[in-house]
Coordinates of C-alpha atoms in Angstrom, one line a residue:
Chain A
M3 CA 103.1 99.6 84.2
T4 CA 106.5 98.8 82.7
N5 CA 108.6 101.3 80.7
K6 CA 110.2 100.0 77.6
T7 CA 113.2 102.0 75.8
V8 CA 113.0 102.5 72.4
L9 CA 115.7 99.9 71.9
H10 CA 113.4 97.2 73.3
A11 CA 112.7 95.4 70.1
K12 CA 116.5 95.3 69.3
H13 CA 117.3 93.6 72.5
L14 CA 114.7 90.8 71.9
E15 CA 115.9 90.6 68.3
A16 CA 119.4 90.1 69.9
G17 CA 118.2 87.2 72.1
A18 CA 118.5 89.5 75.4
K19 CA 117.4 88.1 78.8
M20 CA 115.0 90.7 79.9
V21 CA 114.5 91.6 83.4
D22 CA 112.5 94.5 85.6
F23 CA 114.8 97.2 86.4
H24 CA 113.1 99.8 88.6
G25 CA 110.1 99.6 86.3
W26 CA 112.0 99.2 83.1
E27 CA 112.3 96.2 81.0
M28 CA 115.8 96.0 80.4
P29 CA 118.3 93.5 79.2
I30 CA 120.2 91.7 81.9
N31 CA 122.5 89.9 79.3
Y32 CA 122.5 88.4 76.0
G33 CA 123.8 85.1 76.6
S34 CA 126.6 85.5 78.9
Q35 CA 127.6 88.3 81.2
I36 CA 131.1 87.4 81.5
E37 CA 131.6 87.3 77.8
E38 CA 130.2 90.8 77.6
H39 CA 132.4 92.2 80.3
H40 CA 135.3 90.9 78.7
A41 CA 134.2 92.4 75.2
V42 CA 134.1 95.8 77.2
R43 CA 137.8 95.3 78.8
T44 CA 139.4 94.2 75.4
D45 CA 137.3 95.3 72.4
A46 CA 134.1 97.2 72.4
G47 CA 130.7 96.7 74.0
M48 CA 127.4 98.8 74.3
F49 CA 124.7 99.5 76.6
D50 CA 121.2 100.9 76.4
V51 CA 121.1 103.5 79.0
S52 CA 117.7 105.2 77.2
H53 CA 116.2 104.6 81.0
M54 CA 118.4 107.1 82.5
T55 CA 117.0 110.6 82.7
I56 CA 118.2 113.4 80.8
V57 CA 117.1 117.1 82.3
D58 CA 118.0 120.4 80.7
V59 CA 118.3 123.4 83.0
K60 CA 118.2 126.6 81.2
G61 CA 117.5 130.2 82.1
S62 CA 119.4 133.5 83.6
D63 CA 119.5 131.8 86.9
A64 CA 120.7 128.3 85.9
K65 CA 124.1 128.6 87.2
A66 CA 123.0 130.2 90.6
Y67 CA 120.4 127.5 90.8
L68 CA 122.8 124.4 90.2
R69 CA 125.4 126.1 92.5
R70 CA 122.7 125.7 95.3
L71 CA 121.5 122.3 94.1
V72 CA 124.7 120.4 93.8
I73 CA 127.6 119.6 96.0
N74 CA 130.1 120.3 93.4
D75 CA 130.5 123.7 92.1
V76 CA 129.4 124.3 88.2
A77 CA 131.1 127.5 88.5
K78 CA 134.5 125.5 87.8
L79 CA 132.7 124.8 84.4
E80 CA 134.1 127.2 81.7
V81 CA 134.7 125.4 78.7
A82 CA 131.7 124.5 76.6
G83 CA 130.9 120.8 76.8
K84 CA 132.8 119.9 80.2
A85 CA 131.1 117.7 82.8
L86 CA 131.2 117.4 86.2
Y87 CA 130.1 114.7 88.3
T88 CA 128.8 115.3 91.6
G89 CA 125.9 114.5 93.9
M90 CA 122.7 116.2 95.1
C91 CA 122.0 116.2 98.8
N92 CA 119.0 116.6 100.9
D93 CA 118.9 119.1 104.1
E94 CA 120.2 116.5 106.2
G95 CA 123.4 115.9 104.0
G96 CA 122.0 112.7 102.4
V97 CA 122.5 111.9 98.8
I98 CA 119.2 112.2 96.8
D99 CA 121.2 111.1 93.7
D100 CA 124.4 111.3 92.1
L101 CA 124.6 112.8 88.5
I102 CA 126.6 114.2 85.5
I103 CA 126.2 117.9 84.7
Y104 CA 127.3 119.1 81.2
F105 CA 127.9 122.9 80.8
F106 CA 127.1 124.8 77.5
T107 CA 126.7 128.1 78.6
D108 CA 126.0 129.8 82.2
T109 CA 122.3 129.7 81.1
D110 CA 122.3 126.3 79.4
Y111 CA 123.3 122.9 81.3
R112 CA 122.3 119.3 80.9
L113 CA 121.9 117.0 83.7
V114 CA 121.7 113.1 83.5
V115 CA 120.3 111.4 86.5
N116 CA 119.4 107.9 87.6
S117 CA 116.5 106.2 86.2
A118 CA 115.5 104.5 89.6
T119 CA 115.2 108.1 91.3
R120 CA 113.7 110.0 88.4
E121 CA 110.4 111.1 90.2
K122 CA 112.2 112.0 93.4
D123 CA 114.9 113.9 91.7
L124 CA 112.4 115.9 89.4
A125 CA 110.3 116.9 92.4
W126 CA 113.0 117.9 94.5
M127 CA 114.7 119.9 91.5
N128 CA 111.3 121.6 91.0
K129 CA 110.9 122.2 94.6
Q130 CA 114.3 124.1 94.8
A131 CA 113.6 126.4 91.7
E132 CA 111.3 128.4 93.5
G133 CA 112.8 132.0 93.0
F134 CA 115.1 131.1 90.3
D135 CA 114.4 132.1 86.8
I136 CA 115.1 128.8 85.2
T137 CA 112.9 126.3 83.3
I138 CA 113.7 122.5 83.9
T139 CA 112.9 120.1 81.1
E140 CA 112.8 116.5 81.0
R141 CA 113.9 115.0 77.5
P142 CA 112.3 112.0 77.1
E143 CA 112.4 112.4 73.3
F144 CA 116.1 110.8 73.3
G145 CA 117.7 107.6 73.7
M146 CA 121.2 106.9 75.0
I147 CA 123.7 104.5 74.0
A148 CA 127.0 103.9 75.9
V149 CA 129.9 102.5 73.7
Q150 CA 132.8 101.5 75.8
G151 CA 136.0 99.6 75.5
P152 CA 139.4 100.2 74.2
Q153 CA 138.2 99.9 70.5
A154 CA 134.8 101.8 71.4
K155 CA 136.0 105.3 69.8
A156 CA 137.6 103.5 66.6
K157 CA 134.4 101.6 65.9
V158 CA 132.2 104.6 66.6
A159 CA 134.3 106.6 64.1
T160 CA 133.4 104.4 61.3
L161 CA 129.8 105.7 61.6
L162 CA 130.3 109.2 62.0
S163 CA 130.0 112.0 59.2
A164 CA 132.7 114.2 58.7
E165 CA 131.4 117.0 60.6
Q166 CA 130.8 114.6 63.6
T167 CA 134.3 113.3 63.3
Q168 CA 135.7 116.8 63.5
A169 CA 133.3 117.6 66.4
V170 CA 134.7 114.5 68.5
D171 CA 138.3 114.8 67.3
G172 CA 140.9 115.2 70.3
M173 CA 137.9 115.4 72.9
K174 CA 139.3 115.0 76.3
P175 CA 137.9 112.9 79.1
F176 CA 134.5 113.9 80.5
F177 CA 133.3 116.4 77.7
G178 CA 130.3 116.4 75.5
V179 CA 129.4 117.8 72.1
Q180 CA 126.4 118.2 69.9
A181 CA 127.6 116.8 66.7
G182 CA 124.8 116.9 64.3
E183 CA 121.8 115.1 65.5
L184 CA 123.9 113.3 68.3
F185 CA 125.1 114.4 71.5
I186 CA 128.5 112.6 72.1
A187 CA 130.2 112.6 75.3
T188 CA 133.4 111.1 76.7
T189 CA 131.6 109.8 79.8
G190 CA 131.3 106.4 80.9
Y191 CA 130.7 103.8 83.6
T192 CA 133.2 101.0 82.9
G193 CA 136.6 102.3 83.5
E194 CA 137.4 102.3 79.7
N195 CA 137.3 104.7 77.1
G196 CA 134.4 105.4 75.0
Y197 CA 131.3 107.4 74.4
E198 CA 128.2 108.1 75.6
I199 CA 125.7 109.1 72.7
V200 CA 122.3 110.8 73.1
V201 CA 120.3 110.1 69.8
P202 CA 117.0 111.3 68.9
Q203 CA 114.7 108.3 69.5
E204 CA 113.5 107.7 65.9
Q205 CA 117.2 107.2 65.0
A206 CA 118.1 105.2 68.0
A207 CA 117.4 101.8 66.5
D208 CA 119.4 102.5 63.4
L209 CA 122.5 103.8 65.4
W210 CA 122.2 100.5 67.5
Q211 CA 122.2 98.3 64.4
Q212 CA 125.2 100.1 62.9
L213 CA 127.0 99.7 66.1
L214 CA 126.0 96.1 66.0
D215 CA 127.4 95.9 62.1
A216 CA 130.4 97.9 63.4
G217 CA 131.5 94.9 65.6
V218 CA 130.3 96.5 68.7
K219 CA 128.8 93.6 71.3
P220 CA 125.5 94.5 73.2
C221 CA 125.9 94.3 76.7
G222 CA 123.4 94.0 79.5
L223 CA 123.0 95.3 83.0
G224 CA 124.9 92.4 84.4
A225 CA 128.1 93.3 82.7
R226 CA 127.5 97.0 83.5
D227 CA 127.4 96.0 87.2
T228 CA 130.7 94.1 87.2
L229 CA 132.5 96.6 84.9
R230 CA 131.8 99.6 87.2
L231 CA 132.3 97.6 90.2
E232 CA 135.6 96.9 89.0
A233 CA 136.1 100.6 88.2
G234 CA 135.2 101.5 91.9
M235 CA 132.2 103.5 90.7
N236 CA 129.4 104.1 93.1
L237 CA 125.9 102.9 92.3
Y238 CA 122.9 104.6 93.8
G239 CA 120.8 102.4 96.2
L240 CA 123.8 100.3 97.1
D241 CA 127.0 102.3 97.7
M242 CA 125.1 105.5 98.6
D243 CA 121.4 106.8 99.2
E244 CA 119.4 109.4 101.1
T245 CA 120.8 108.1 104.6
V246 CA 124.4 108.3 103.3
S247 CA 126.6 111.5 103.7
P248 CA 128.9 111.8 100.4
L249 CA 131.7 111.8 103.1
A250 CA 130.7 108.2 103.8
A251 CA 130.4 107.4 100.0
N252 CA 133.9 108.1 98.6
M253 CA 132.5 111.3 97.2
A254 CA 134.0 113.9 99.4
W255 CA 136.2 114.7 96.2
T256 CA 133.0 116.1 94.5
I257 CA 132.2 118.5 97.3
S258 CA 133.6 122.0 96.5
W259 CA 133.9 123.8 99.7
E260 CA 135.4 127.0 98.2
P261 CA 134.3 129.4 97.8
S262 CA 133.3 129.3 101.4
D263 CA 130.2 131.4 100.8
R264 CA 128.6 129.1 98.5
N265 CA 125.4 127.8 100.3
F266 CA 124.9 124.4 98.6
I267 CA 122.1 122.4 100.1
G268 CA 123.3 120.3 103.1
R269 CA 126.6 122.2 103.6
D270 CA 126.3 123.0 107.1
V271 CA 125.3 119.3 108.0
L272 CA 128.6 118.1 105.6
A273 CA 130.7 120.8 107.1
A274 CA 130.1 119.6 110.7
Q275 CA 130.6 116.0 109.6
R276 CA 133.9 116.8 108.0
E277 CA 134.8 118.8 111.3
A278 CA 133.8 115.8 113.5
G279 CA 135.7 113.2 111.2
D280 CA 133.6 110.8 112.2
Q281 CA 131.7 109.4 109.1
P282 CA 132.4 105.8 108.1
K283 CA 134.2 105.5 104.5
L284 CA 133.9 103.5 101.5
V285 CA 136.7 101.3 100.8
G286 CA 137.4 98.2 98.4
L287 CA 137.9 94.7 99.6
V288 CA 139.7 92.0 97.6
M289 CA 139.3 88.3 98.3
T290 CA 141.4 85.6 96.5
D291 CA 139.8 82.8 98.3
K292 CA 137.0 81.0 96.6
G293 CA 133.7 82.4 96.8
V294 CA 131.9 85.9 96.2
L295 CA 131.5 89.0 98.4
R296 CA 127.7 90.1 98.2
S297 CA 126.3 93.2 99.2
G298 CA 124.9 93.1 102.6
L299 CA 127.6 91.1 104.4
K300 CA 129.2 92.2 107.5
V301 CA 132.5 93.3 107.9
I302 CA 134.6 93.0 111.0
S303 CA 137.5 95.1 111.6
A304 CA 139.5 96.0 115.0
A305 CA 137.9 99.4 114.7
G306 CA 134.3 98.0 114.6
E307 CA 131.8 96.4 112.0
G308 CA 131.1 97.5 108.6
V309 CA 129.0 96.5 105.6
I310 CA 129.5 95.4 102.1
T311 CA 127.8 97.8 99.8
S312 CA 128.3 96.2 96.5
G313 CA 130.0 92.9 95.9
T314 CA 130.8 90.6 92.9
F315 CA 133.0 88.3 91.2
S316 CA 135.5 90.2 89.2
P317 CA 135.7 88.7 85.5
T318 CA 138.9 90.5 84.8
L319 CA 140.9 89.8 88.2
Q320 CA 139.1 86.4 88.5
H321 CA 138.5 86.8 92.2
S322 CA 136.0 88.6 94.1
I323 CA 135.9 92.1 94.7
A324 CA 133.6 94.5 96.9
M325 CA 133.1 97.9 98.2
A326 CA 132.4 98.1 101.7
R327 CA 131.5 101.0 104.4
V328 CA 133.6 100.5 107.4
P329 CA 134.8 102.7 110.3
R330 CA 137.2 105.7 109.2
S331 CA 140.1 104.3 111.1
V332 CA 140.3 101.2 108.8
K333 CA 143.2 101.7 106.3
V334 CA 144.4 100.5 102.8
G335 CA 146.4 97.5 103.4
D336 CA 144.7 96.4 106.5
T337 CA 143.0 92.8 106.5
V338 CA 139.7 92.7 107.9
E339 CA 137.1 89.7 108.0
V340 CA 134.1 89.3 106.4
E341 CA 131.0 86.8 107.5
M342 CA 130.3 84.5 104.7
R343 CA 127.9 81.6 105.0
K344 CA 128.6 81.6 109.0
K345 CA 132.3 81.5 108.3
L346 CA 134.9 84.2 108.8
V347 CA 137.0 85.0 105.9
K348 CA 140.0 87.3 105.7
V349 CA 139.9 90.0 103.1
N350 CA 142.5 92.7 102.3
V351 CA 141.5 96.4 102.1
V352 CA 142.3 98.5 99.1
K353 CA 141.6 101.8 97.3
P354 CA 138.0 101.3 95.8
S355 CA 139.3 101.1 92.3
F356 CA 140.3 97.9 91.0
V357 CA 140.8 98.0 87.2
R358 CA 141.2 100.8 84.8
N359 CA 141.7 100.5 81.0
G360 CA 141.8 96.9 81.3
K361 CA 144.6 96.8 83.8
S362 CA 144.4 96.0 87.6
Q363 CA 144.9 98.6 89.9
L364 CA 145.9 96.3 92.6
D365 CA 149.7 95.8 92.2
Chain B
M4 CA 112.0 76.4 77.2
S5 CA 115.0 74.9 78.3
N6 CA 115.8 71.1 77.9
I7 CA 114.3 68.7 80.3
P8 CA 115.8 65.1 79.4
S9 CA 113.1 62.3 79.8
E10 CA 115.6 59.8 80.9
L11 CA 116.6 61.9 84.1
R12 CA 114.9 62.4 87.5
Y13 CA 114.4 65.9 89.1
A14 CA 114.2 67.5 92.6
T15 CA 111.9 70.5 92.7
S16 CA 115.2 72.3 93.9
H17 CA 116.4 72.1 90.5
E18 CA 118.7 69.0 90.7
W19 CA 119.1 66.5 88.1
V20 CA 119.6 62.6 88.9
R21 CA 121.0 60.1 86.5
N22 CA 120.6 56.2 87.4
E23 CA 124.0 54.8 86.4
G24 CA 122.4 51.1 87.2
D25 CA 125.1 50.0 89.6
G26 CA 123.2 51.4 92.9
I27 CA 125.2 54.9 91.9
V28 CA 123.7 58.0 90.4
T29 CA 125.1 61.2 88.9
V30 CA 123.7 64.5 90.2
G31 CA 123.8 68.1 88.6
I32 CA 121.8 71.1 88.2
T33 CA 119.3 71.5 85.6
E34 CA 119.7 73.7 82.4
H35 CA 116.9 75.8 83.9
A36 CA 118.6 76.3 87.2
Q37 CA 121.8 77.3 85.3
E38 CA 119.7 79.8 83.2
L39 CA 118.4 81.3 86.3
L40 CA 121.7 81.8 87.9
G41 CA 123.8 82.8 85.0
D42 CA 127.6 82.7 84.5
M43 CA 129.1 80.4 87.2
V44 CA 132.2 81.5 88.9
F45 CA 132.8 78.8 91.7
V46 CA 131.2 75.4 92.4
E47 CA 132.1 74.2 96.0
L48 CA 131.7 70.3 95.9
P49 CA 131.0 67.9 98.9
E50 CA 133.8 65.6 100.0
V51 CA 134.1 62.1 98.5
G52 CA 133.2 59.6 101.4
E53 CA 130.8 62.2 102.9
S54 CA 127.6 60.8 104.0
V55 CA 124.5 62.9 102.9
S56 CA 120.8 62.8 103.5
T57 CA 117.9 63.9 101.1
G58 CA 117.4 67.7 101.3
D59 CA 121.1 68.3 103.0
D60 CA 122.9 71.3 101.6
V61 CA 125.8 69.7 100.2
A62 CA 127.2 71.8 97.5
V63 CA 127.2 75.6 96.5
A64 CA 127.0 77.0 93.2
E65 CA 128.4 80.6 93.0
S66 CA 127.3 82.4 89.7
V67 CA 128.3 86.2 89.3
K68 CA 124.7 86.8 90.5
A69 CA 124.1 84.7 93.3
A70 CA 125.3 81.9 95.6
S71 CA 122.9 78.9 95.6
D72 CA 122.9 75.9 97.8
I73 CA 122.8 72.6 95.9
Y74 CA 120.7 69.9 97.7
A75 CA 121.2 66.2 98.1
P76 CA 118.4 64.7 96.2
V77 CA 118.7 61.3 97.5
S78 CA 120.5 59.7 100.6
G79 CA 123.8 57.9 100.5
E80 CA 127.6 58.3 100.1
V81 CA 129.3 60.6 97.9
V82 CA 131.7 58.6 95.8
E83 CA 133.1 60.9 93.1
V84 CA 133.0 64.6 92.5
N85 CA 133.5 66.5 89.2
E86 CA 136.9 68.0 89.7
D87 CA 136.8 69.4 86.3
L88 CA 134.6 72.0 87.7
E89 CA 137.3 73.4 89.9
D90 CA 139.0 75.2 87.0
S91 CA 136.2 75.0 84.6
P92 CA 132.9 76.1 86.6
E93 CA 131.5 77.4 83.3
L94 CA 130.8 73.7 82.3
V95 CA 127.5 74.1 84.4
N96 CA 126.4 76.6 82.0
S97 CA 127.7 75.1 78.7
D98 CA 126.7 71.4 79.4
A99 CA 124.6 71.5 82.7
F100 CA 123.2 67.5 81.7
G101 CA 126.9 66.4 80.5
D102 CA 130.3 67.8 81.5
G103 CA 128.7 70.0 84.1
W104 CA 127.6 67.2 86.4
M105 CA 128.6 67.6 90.1
F106 CA 129.0 64.6 92.1
K107 CA 128.0 61.1 92.3
I108 CA 126.0 59.1 95.3
K109 CA 126.0 55.6 96.1
L110 CA 122.5 55.3 97.0
E111 CA 121.5 53.8 100.5
D112 CA 117.8 53.1 99.4
E113 CA 117.1 52.6 95.6
S114 CA 113.4 53.3 96.5
E115 CA 114.2 57.0 96.9
L116 CA 114.5 57.5 93.1
A117 CA 110.9 56.7 92.7
A118 CA 110.1 59.6 94.9
L119 CA 111.8 62.1 92.4
L120 CA 110.2 63.8 89.6
D121 CA 109.9 62.8 86.3
A122 CA 110.6 65.2 83.2
E123 CA 107.0 66.2 82.9
G124 CA 106.3 66.4 86.7
Y125 CA 109.7 68.8 86.8
E126 CA 108.6 70.9 83.8
N127 CA 105.0 71.2 85.7
S128 CA 107.1 72.5 89.0
I129 CA 109.1 74.9 87.2
D130 CA 106.0 76.4 85.3
E131 CA 104.7 77.1 88.8
D132 CA 107.7 79.1 89.8

């Protein structure tokens, strides 16, 4: 059984090449992944992200529940609309999923989780809800469109009502606001400015068409992957999963250790791992020679072996980049080797962030 | 359905072969193959003067998505490679049967051409994929 988003017909209309993505029939590209990538870096592109799962958590214990459920602390959220990126771990400290939590009030939160992990996420969330006075409600009646790029906000602005314009005016990064029938958030997955817009399903195709008419280029999952990797953003299932600690996935910054009495799931295991300091870490790799680093390739360093978790050709930088999990003692600036097609190739270790706001971060 | 020119010969591994009539053939990958691979970012070509045998992996097409071996569809000597692909690998996407050609082979045994698929045979082979 293949799921289709509410925008499926619009993708076919635009000539998309459709692929199966974790049970969803989604556009991989509309002709050229590289052209779509450049559109987002230099102008504005949009992605159908309706396959992602929106879950509302409400109730008198919503805050207490989320303070237990995720590794970051939702108590940090005090301004309505503020969003938080974090991980949800199992009892062994492995990452069940990464997610964004939008805060409205202490009794009202919205979570956006991955589509590939929807069922296990919901099962886990419901299991952990025992004893808390909350309701967990999936919101499949919404579509979701991400509009990203230096011109994204300006192009979206041409479609908004006066009331909606006012609602998003001056909105800082990582916020979301209900503006009329749209929920508009300054979150994204490309390293560019823009919005993620949650729209009632029956209006999704119209919004997509209006964005097309405003000159926003439709972009597929292919460009989404090269953009997010250039931005150094993790992809669930590649860069982390249930067998990987957030400490080994460049997600330590999403763990709130204070206050020390907040007993989030996985805390004991993660605290012991932090104390031991023996978890591997996720770094960036850069290869300026010909060829493309790919996930699964072996990394050889003086400190031991590692593995590429995500690798691609960077259309912005015009050479290959990757994220790799390597021994903790490997440092930014080191040279390591990657085993590619039975050859050893030297690559440089960098911070896992390659391009932001259209600019190389490697200089 | 992608274009499959009837005047060319094909290998099931998606190379096309054009007989230039002087014992030399030009080789590239089909439009169908470039569609499967997507945007090409590097093409690693064989050396001129290299002897190759049918089925040898002689070149690599790296797209954003995957690296794919290119096989010699016939035996012989590589007499020319398409150096334009060095700077413009996207020619394989934009003109797979023309400017996106990869290398030329001086045939060792002309009868090998007869063993390759014709357009209809190739079309049938990709329908089975």
